[in-house]
Amino acid sequence: MSKPKTQLQQLAEQYIDLYHTYSGNSDSLDKQAFKKMLEEQFPDTDESPLKQQKRDQLFEEADINKDGKLSFAEVGRLVAKFIAETHEKLRK
Ligand SMILES: [Ca+2]
């Protein structure tokens, strides 16, 4: 019988699953896939023009190598930032 997975191993697998839900077989997220991810993972986000502008800005910031798509590592940085922000909020 294999050992139960540690919390960190489970977290890694969940992130990998999440990423591939939106990247499909392409191994990167384009703007459309990124939009879908934000809509589904943050369902209470409104769709005002301002929010769309923010989403585009978020995409540009996350796209470190400026190739117009988000790699596994680029989305990982965004998720790490989100986790850090959530942690900050919870500490208050
Ligand atoms: Ca990129």
Short mmCIF file of C-alpha atoms and ligand atoms in Angstrom, two decimals:
data_model
loop_
_atom_site.label_atom_id
_atom_site.label_comp_id
_atom_site.label_asym_id
_atom_site.label_seq_id
_atom_site.Cartn_x
_atom_site.Cartn_y
_atom_site.Cartn_z
CA MET A 1 0.00 0.00 0.00
CA SER A 2 1.33 3.44 -0.86
CA LYS A 3 1.83 6.09 1.79
CA PRO A 4 -0.85 8.75 2.12
CA LYS A 5 0.07 11.97 0.36
CA THR A 6 1.29 14.89 2.42
CA GLN A 7 -0.58 18.20 2.44
CA LEU A 8 2.03 19.76 0.16
CA GLN A 9 1.85 16.89 -2.32
CA GLN A 10 -1.93 17.19 -2.40
CA LEU A 11 -1.68 20.95 -2.91
CA ALA A 12 0.74 20.47 -5.81
CA GLU A 13 -1.57 17.94 -7.47
CA GLN A 14 -4.57 20.22 -7.02
CA TYR A 15 -2.72 23.09 -8.64
CA ILE A 16 -1.60 20.87 -11.53
CA ASP A 17 -5.21 19.73 -12.02
CA LEU A 18 -6.49 23.29 -11.90
CA TYR A 19 -3.94 24.44 -14.45
CA HIS A 20 -4.72 21.64 -16.88
CA THR A 21 -8.46 22.22 -16.54
CA TYR A 22 -7.88 25.51 -18.37
CA SER A 23 -4.77 24.82 -20.44
CA GLY A 24 -6.15 21.62 -21.96
CA ASN A 25 -3.49 20.04 -24.14
CA SER A 26 -1.90 23.33 -25.13
CA ASP A 27 0.25 23.64 -21.98
CA SER A 28 -0.39 27.37 -21.72
CA LEU A 29 -3.33 29.69 -21.08
CA ASP A 30 -4.33 32.23 -23.68
CA LYS A 31 -6.46 35.24 -22.77
CA GLN A 32 -9.68 33.33 -23.40
CA ALA A 33 -8.67 30.44 -21.13
CA PHE A 34 -7.48 32.89 -18.50
CA LYS A 35 -10.85 34.69 -18.61
CA LYS A 36 -12.66 31.37 -18.18
CA MET A 37 -10.47 30.48 -15.21
CA LEU A 38 -11.14 33.82 -13.49
CA GLU A 39 -14.88 33.59 -14.15
CA GLU A 40 -15.14 30.09 -12.78
CA GLN A 41 -12.73 30.46 -9.89
CA PHE A 42 -13.98 33.90 -8.86
CA PRO A 43 -17.68 33.61 -9.76
CA ASP A 44 -18.70 36.81 -7.97
CA THR A 45 -16.45 38.95 -10.20
CA ASP A 46 -18.60 41.39 -12.15
CA GLU A 47 -18.23 41.94 -15.87
CA SER A 48 -18.07 45.72 -16.00
CA PRO A 49 -15.63 47.29 -18.49
CA LEU A 50 -13.41 48.25 -15.56
CA LYS A 51 -13.16 44.62 -14.48
CA GLN A 52 -12.33 43.56 -18.01
CA GLN A 53 -9.58 46.15 -18.09
CA LYS A 54 -8.24 44.85 -14.77
CA ARG A 55 -8.32 41.29 -16.07
CA ASP A 56 -6.31 42.31 -19.14
CA GLN A 57 -3.88 44.15 -16.90
CA LEU A 58 -3.55 41.09 -14.67
CA PHE A 59 -2.84 38.96 -17.73
CA GLU A 60 -0.17 41.37 -19.00
CA GLU A 61 1.50 41.47 -15.59
CA ALA A 62 1.44 37.69 -15.26
CA ASP A 63 2.89 37.19 -18.77
CA ILE A 64 6.50 37.64 -17.70
CA ASN A 65 8.10 36.68 -21.03
CA LYS A 66 5.47 38.61 -23.03
CA ASP A 67 4.61 35.79 -25.40
CA GLY A 68 0.87 36.39 -25.10
CA LYS A 69 0.18 33.24 -23.10
CA LEU A 70 0.55 32.12 -19.53
CA SER A 71 2.82 29.20 -18.80
CA PHE A 72 2.49 26.82 -15.87
CA ALA A 73 5.10 28.83 -13.92
CA GLU A 74 3.51 32.18 -14.77
CA VAL A 75 0.10 31.07 -13.49
CA GLY A 76 1.88 29.57 -10.46
CA ARG A 77 3.27 32.99 -9.57
CA LEU A 78 -0.22 34.45 -9.79
CA VAL A 79 -1.63 31.69 -7.56
CA ALA A 80 1.19 32.22 -5.04
CA LYS A 81 0.34 35.93 -4.97
CA PHE A 82 -3.34 35.14 -4.45
CA ILE A 83 -2.48 32.75 -1.59
CA ALA A 84 -0.27 35.40 0.04
CA GLU A 85 -3.05 38.00 -0.25
CA THR A 86 -5.59 35.57 1.23
CA HIS A 87 -3.20 34.88 4.09
CA GLU A 88 -2.85 38.62 4.75
CA LYS A 89 -6.63 39.04 4.80
CA LEU A 90 -7.09 36.15 7.21
CA ARG A 91 -4.51 37.56 9.61
CA LYS A 92 -6.48 40.81 9.97
CA CA B 1 4.16 33.93 -21.05
#
